[in-house]
mmCIF file of C-alpha atoms in Angstrom:
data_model
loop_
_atom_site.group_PDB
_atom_site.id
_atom_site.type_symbol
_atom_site.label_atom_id
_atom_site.label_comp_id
_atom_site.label_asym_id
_atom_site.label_seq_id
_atom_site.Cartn_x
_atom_site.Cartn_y
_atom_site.Cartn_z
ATOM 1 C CA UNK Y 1 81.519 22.762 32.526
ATOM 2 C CA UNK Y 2 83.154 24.440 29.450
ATOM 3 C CA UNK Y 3 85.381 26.486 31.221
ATOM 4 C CA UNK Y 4 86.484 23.108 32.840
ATOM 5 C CA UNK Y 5 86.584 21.123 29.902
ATOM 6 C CA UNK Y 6 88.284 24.094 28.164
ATOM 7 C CA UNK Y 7 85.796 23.605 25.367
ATOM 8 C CA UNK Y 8 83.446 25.934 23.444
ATOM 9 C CA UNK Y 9 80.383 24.203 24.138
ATOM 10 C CA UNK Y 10 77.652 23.834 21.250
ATOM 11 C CA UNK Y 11 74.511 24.581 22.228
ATOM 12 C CA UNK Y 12 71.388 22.914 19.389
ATOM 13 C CA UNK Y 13 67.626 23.378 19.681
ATOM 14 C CA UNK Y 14 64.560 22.655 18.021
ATOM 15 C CA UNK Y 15 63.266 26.167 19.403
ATOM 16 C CA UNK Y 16 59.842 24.933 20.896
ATOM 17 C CA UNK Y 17 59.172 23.932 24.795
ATOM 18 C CA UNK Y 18 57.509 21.164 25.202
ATOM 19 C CA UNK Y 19 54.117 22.231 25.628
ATOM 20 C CA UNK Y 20 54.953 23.386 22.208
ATOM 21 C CA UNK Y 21 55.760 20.399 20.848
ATOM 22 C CA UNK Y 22 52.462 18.407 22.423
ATOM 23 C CA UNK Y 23 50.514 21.040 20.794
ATOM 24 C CA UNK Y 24 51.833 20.228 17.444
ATOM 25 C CA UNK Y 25 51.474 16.513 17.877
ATOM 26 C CA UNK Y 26 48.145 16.868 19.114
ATOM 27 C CA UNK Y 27 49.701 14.703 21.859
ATOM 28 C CA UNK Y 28 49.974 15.196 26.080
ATOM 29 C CA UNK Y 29 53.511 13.634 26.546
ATOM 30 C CA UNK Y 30 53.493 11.532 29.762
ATOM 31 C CA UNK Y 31 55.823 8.631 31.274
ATOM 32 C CA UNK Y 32 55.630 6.238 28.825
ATOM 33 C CA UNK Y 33 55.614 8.317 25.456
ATOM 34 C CA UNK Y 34 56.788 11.809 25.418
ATOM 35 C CA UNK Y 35 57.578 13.249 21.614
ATOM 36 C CA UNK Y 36 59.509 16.051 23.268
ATOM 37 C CA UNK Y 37 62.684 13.667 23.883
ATOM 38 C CA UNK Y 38 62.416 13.188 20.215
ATOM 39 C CA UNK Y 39 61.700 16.850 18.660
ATOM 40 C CA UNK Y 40 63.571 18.342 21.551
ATOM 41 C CA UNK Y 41 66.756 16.174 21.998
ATOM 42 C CA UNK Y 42 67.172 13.388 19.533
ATOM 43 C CA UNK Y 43 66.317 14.972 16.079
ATOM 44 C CA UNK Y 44 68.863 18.306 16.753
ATOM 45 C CA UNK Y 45 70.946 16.450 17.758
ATOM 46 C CA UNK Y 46 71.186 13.755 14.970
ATOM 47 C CA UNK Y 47 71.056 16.395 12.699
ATOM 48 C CA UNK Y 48 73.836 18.374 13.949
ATOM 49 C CA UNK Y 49 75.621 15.402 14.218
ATOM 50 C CA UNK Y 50 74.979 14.222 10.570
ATOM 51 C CA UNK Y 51 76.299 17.464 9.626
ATOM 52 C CA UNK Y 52 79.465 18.141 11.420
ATOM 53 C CA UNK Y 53 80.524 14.392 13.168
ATOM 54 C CA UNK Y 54 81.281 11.867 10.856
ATOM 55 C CA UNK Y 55 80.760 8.774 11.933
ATOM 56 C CA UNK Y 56 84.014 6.675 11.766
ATOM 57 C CA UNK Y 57 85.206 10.062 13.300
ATOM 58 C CA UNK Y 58 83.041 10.896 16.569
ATOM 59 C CA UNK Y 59 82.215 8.938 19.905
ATOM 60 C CA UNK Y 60 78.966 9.905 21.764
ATOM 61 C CA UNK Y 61 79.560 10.133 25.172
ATOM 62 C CA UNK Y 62 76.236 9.439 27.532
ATOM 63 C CA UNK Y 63 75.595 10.344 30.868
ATOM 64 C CA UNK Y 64 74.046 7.192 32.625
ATOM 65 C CA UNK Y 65 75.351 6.156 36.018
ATOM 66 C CA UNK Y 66 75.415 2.876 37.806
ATOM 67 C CA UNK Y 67 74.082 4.241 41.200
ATOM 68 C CA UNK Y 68 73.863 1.154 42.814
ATOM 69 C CA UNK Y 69 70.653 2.640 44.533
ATOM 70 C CA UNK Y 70 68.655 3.555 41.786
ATOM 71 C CA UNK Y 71 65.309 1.904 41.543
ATOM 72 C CA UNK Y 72 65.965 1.189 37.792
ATOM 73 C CA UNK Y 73 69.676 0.884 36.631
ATOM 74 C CA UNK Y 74 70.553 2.833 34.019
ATOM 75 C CA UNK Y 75 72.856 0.117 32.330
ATOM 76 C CA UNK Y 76 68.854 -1.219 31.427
ATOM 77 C CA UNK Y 77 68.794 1.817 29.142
ATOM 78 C CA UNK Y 78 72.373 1.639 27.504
ATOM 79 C CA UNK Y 79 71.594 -1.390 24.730
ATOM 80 C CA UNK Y 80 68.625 0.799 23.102
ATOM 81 C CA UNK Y 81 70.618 3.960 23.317
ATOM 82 C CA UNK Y 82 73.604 2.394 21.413
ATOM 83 C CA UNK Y 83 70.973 0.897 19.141
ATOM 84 C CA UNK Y 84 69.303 3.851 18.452
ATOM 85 C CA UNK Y 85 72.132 6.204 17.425
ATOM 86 C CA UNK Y 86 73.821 3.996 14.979
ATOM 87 C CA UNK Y 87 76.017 4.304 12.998
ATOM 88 C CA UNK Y 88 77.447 6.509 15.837
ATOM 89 C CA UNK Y 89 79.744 4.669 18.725
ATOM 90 C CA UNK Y 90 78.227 5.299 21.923
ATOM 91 C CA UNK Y 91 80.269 5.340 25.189
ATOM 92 C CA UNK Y 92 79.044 5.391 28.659
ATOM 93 C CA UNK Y 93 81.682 6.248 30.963
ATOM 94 C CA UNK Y 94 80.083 6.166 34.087
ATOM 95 C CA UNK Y 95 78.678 2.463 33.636
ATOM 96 C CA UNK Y 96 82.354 1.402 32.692
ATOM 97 C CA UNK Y 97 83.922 2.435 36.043
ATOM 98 C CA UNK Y 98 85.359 -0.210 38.172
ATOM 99 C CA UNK Y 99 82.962 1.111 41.798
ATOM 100 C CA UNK Y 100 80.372 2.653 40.319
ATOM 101 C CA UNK Y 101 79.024 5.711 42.534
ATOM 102 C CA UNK Y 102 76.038 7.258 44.028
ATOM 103 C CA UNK Y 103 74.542 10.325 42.165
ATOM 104 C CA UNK Y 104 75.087 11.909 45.169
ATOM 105 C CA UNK Y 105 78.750 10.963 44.942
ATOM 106 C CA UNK Y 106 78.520 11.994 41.739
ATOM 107 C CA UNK Y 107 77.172 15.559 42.390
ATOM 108 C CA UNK Y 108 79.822 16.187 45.281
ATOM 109 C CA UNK Y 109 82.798 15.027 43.249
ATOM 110 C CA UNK Y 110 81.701 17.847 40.326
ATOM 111 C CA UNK Y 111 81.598 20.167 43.097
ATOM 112 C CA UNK Y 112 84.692 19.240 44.096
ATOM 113 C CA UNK Y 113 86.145 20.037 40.588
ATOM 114 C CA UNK Y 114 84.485 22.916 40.637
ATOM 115 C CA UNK Y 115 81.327 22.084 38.003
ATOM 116 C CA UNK Y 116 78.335 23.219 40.193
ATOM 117 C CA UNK Y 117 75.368 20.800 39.721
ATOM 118 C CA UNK Y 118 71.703 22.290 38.273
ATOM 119 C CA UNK Y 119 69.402 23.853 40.862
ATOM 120 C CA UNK Y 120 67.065 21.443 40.524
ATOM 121 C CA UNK Y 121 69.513 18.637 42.569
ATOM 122 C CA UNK Y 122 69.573 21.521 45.703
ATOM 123 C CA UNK Y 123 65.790 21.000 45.114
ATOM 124 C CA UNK Y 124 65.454 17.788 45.421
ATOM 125 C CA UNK Y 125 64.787 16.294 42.093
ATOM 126 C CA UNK Y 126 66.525 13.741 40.582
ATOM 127 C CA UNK Y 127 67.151 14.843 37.823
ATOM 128 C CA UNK Y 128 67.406 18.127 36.034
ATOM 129 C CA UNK Y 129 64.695 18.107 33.570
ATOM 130 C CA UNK Y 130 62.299 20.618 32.284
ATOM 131 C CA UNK Y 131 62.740 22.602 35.451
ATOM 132 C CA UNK Y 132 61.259 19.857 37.633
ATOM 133 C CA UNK Y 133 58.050 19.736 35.489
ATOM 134 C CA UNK Y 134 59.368 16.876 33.123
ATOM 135 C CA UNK Y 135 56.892 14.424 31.964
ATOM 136 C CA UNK Y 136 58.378 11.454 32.898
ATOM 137 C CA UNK Y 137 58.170 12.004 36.166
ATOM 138 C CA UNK Y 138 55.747 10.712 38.184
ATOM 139 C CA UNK Y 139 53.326 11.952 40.560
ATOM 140 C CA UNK Y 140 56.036 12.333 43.345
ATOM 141 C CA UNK Y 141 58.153 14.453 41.577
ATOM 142 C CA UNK Y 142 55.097 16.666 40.655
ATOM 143 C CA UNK Y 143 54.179 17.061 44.897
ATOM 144 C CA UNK Y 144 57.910 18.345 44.367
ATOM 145 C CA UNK Y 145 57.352 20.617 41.907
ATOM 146 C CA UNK Y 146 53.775 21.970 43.635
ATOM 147 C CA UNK Y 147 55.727 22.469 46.762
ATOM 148 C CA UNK Y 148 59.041 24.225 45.681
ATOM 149 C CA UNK Y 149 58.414 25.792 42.718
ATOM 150 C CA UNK Y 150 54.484 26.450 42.731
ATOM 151 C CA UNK Y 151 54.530 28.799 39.840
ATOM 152 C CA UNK Y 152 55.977 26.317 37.579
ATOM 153 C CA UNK Y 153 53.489 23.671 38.320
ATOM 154 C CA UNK Y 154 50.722 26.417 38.031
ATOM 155 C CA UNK Y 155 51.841 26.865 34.511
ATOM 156 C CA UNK Y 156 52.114 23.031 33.338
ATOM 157 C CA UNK Y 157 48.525 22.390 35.119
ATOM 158 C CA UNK Y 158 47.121 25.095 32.597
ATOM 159 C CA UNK Y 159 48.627 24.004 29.824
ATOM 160 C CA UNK Y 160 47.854 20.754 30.624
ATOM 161 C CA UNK Y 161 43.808 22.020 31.117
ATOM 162 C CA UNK Y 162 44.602 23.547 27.427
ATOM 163 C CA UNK Y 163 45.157 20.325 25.569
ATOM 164 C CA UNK Y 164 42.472 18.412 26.953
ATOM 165 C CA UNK Y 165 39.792 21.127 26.011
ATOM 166 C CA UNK Y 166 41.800 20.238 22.923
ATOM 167 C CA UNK Y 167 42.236 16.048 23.285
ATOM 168 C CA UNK Y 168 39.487 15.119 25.862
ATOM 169 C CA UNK Y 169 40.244 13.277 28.771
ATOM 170 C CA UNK Y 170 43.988 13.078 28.888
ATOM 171 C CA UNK Y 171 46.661 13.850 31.915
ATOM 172 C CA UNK Y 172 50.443 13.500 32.095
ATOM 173 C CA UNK Y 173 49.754 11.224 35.099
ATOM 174 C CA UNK Y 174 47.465 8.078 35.176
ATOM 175 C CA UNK Y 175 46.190 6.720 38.953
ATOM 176 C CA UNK Y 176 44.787 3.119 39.190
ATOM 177 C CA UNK Y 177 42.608 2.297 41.397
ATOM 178 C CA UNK Y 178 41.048 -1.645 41.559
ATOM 179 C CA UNK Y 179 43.437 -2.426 38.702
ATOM 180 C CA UNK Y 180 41.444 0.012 36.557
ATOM 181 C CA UNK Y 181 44.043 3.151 35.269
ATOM 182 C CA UNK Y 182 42.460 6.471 34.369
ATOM 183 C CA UNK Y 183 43.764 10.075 33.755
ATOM 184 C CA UNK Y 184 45.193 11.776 36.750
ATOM 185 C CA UNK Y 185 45.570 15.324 36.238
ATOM 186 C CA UNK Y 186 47.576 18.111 37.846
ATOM 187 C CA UNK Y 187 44.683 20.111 39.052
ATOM 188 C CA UNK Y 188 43.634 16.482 40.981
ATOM 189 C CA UNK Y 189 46.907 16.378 42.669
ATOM 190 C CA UNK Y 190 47.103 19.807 43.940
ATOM 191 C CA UNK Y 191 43.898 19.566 45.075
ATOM 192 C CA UNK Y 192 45.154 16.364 46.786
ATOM 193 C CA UNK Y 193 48.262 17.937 48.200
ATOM 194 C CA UNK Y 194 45.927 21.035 49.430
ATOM 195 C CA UNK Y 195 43.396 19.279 51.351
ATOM 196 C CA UNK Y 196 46.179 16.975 52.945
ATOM 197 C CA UNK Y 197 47.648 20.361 53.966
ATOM 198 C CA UNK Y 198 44.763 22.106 55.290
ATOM 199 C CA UNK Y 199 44.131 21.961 58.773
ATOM 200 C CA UNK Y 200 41.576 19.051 60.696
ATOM 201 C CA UNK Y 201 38.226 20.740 60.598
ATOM 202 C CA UNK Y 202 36.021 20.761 63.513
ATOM 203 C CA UNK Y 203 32.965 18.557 64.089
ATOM 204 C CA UNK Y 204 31.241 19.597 67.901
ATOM 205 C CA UNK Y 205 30.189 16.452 69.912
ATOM 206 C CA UNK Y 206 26.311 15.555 69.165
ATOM 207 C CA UNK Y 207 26.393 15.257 72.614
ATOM 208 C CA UNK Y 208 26.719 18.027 73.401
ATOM 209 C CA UNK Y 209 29.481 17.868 75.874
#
């Protein structure tokens, strides 16, 4: 991307994963409050920004797409966004074009240019988060993450285990079952995904036949 752009790209961090992060809020992120996009993303940012992009100076360009077959439009997201990094002007190119595209459009015309996409689209994620264990995501794109990159899942289902010896019963995930929700937790679904792999086991006729 940089050496397309013909840009020096600058890179800001917090310095913590988020595992890190949830540890210091005393807080499992999940998919519908996760402090990382805050302590990881929006706070470096802002403060880079406050120090080197002035305002009346700088547009913030932001990468949401119209895919026409997304579940949840993106353009849902774009009012908050602006809202949220006043006094900044926020742009969203991809929601202003004329036929919006497919993020699979999207991801062959960068290749096209010559901008190779993250890994984690050849995997089969849609998006490129955390390495596939972001979250956000929901219990499908953790199967995902159990079945192409096992060791990664390995590690978030420990340090999940770690903060609820710290929290109590919390998980990422939440299952409801008879309109009652409870904590799901990574060890549940792998367990889940490992007995729906294991083969039928056998059970002799009580007759005997």
């Amino acid at each position: 991307m940089a050496a397309y752009l013909g840009l020096t790209l600058t890179v800001v961090r917090d310095g913590r994963d988020p595992w890190q992060v949830f540890d210091d809020q005393s807080y499992l992120g999940n998919s519908r409050v996760a402090p990382c996009t805050l302590h990881l993303k929006i706070k470096p940012c802002r403060q880079w920004l406050t120090a080197h992009a002035p305002p009346d100076a700088s547009v913030l360009y932001v990468g949401l797409d119209a895919d026409p077959t997304a579940r949840r439009p993106d353009a849902d997201r774009g009012t908050a966004i602006v809202r949220g990094w006043l006094p900044w002007t926020v742009r969203f190119p991809l929601l202003e074009e004329e036929h919006p595209q497919t993020k699979a459009q999207l991801l062959a015309e960068s290749r096209a240019r010559g901008i190779e996409p993250p890994a984690m689209y050849a995997d089969g994620f849609p998006h490129a988060n955390c390495g596939g264990a972001c979250v956000r995501g929901g219990a499908a794109a953790w199967r995902r993450l159990l079945a192409v990159h096992p060791d990664r899942f390995a590690h978030a289902e420990e340090r999940e285990q770690h903060l609820r010896s710290r929290l109590g019963d919390v998980a990422i995930l939440r299952r409801t079952r008879g309109r009652v929700a409870r904590p799901f937790t990574l060890a549940e679904l792998r367990a889940e995904a490992e007995e729906a792999k294991a083969p039928p086991q056998f059970r002799p006729d009580p007759s005997g036949l």
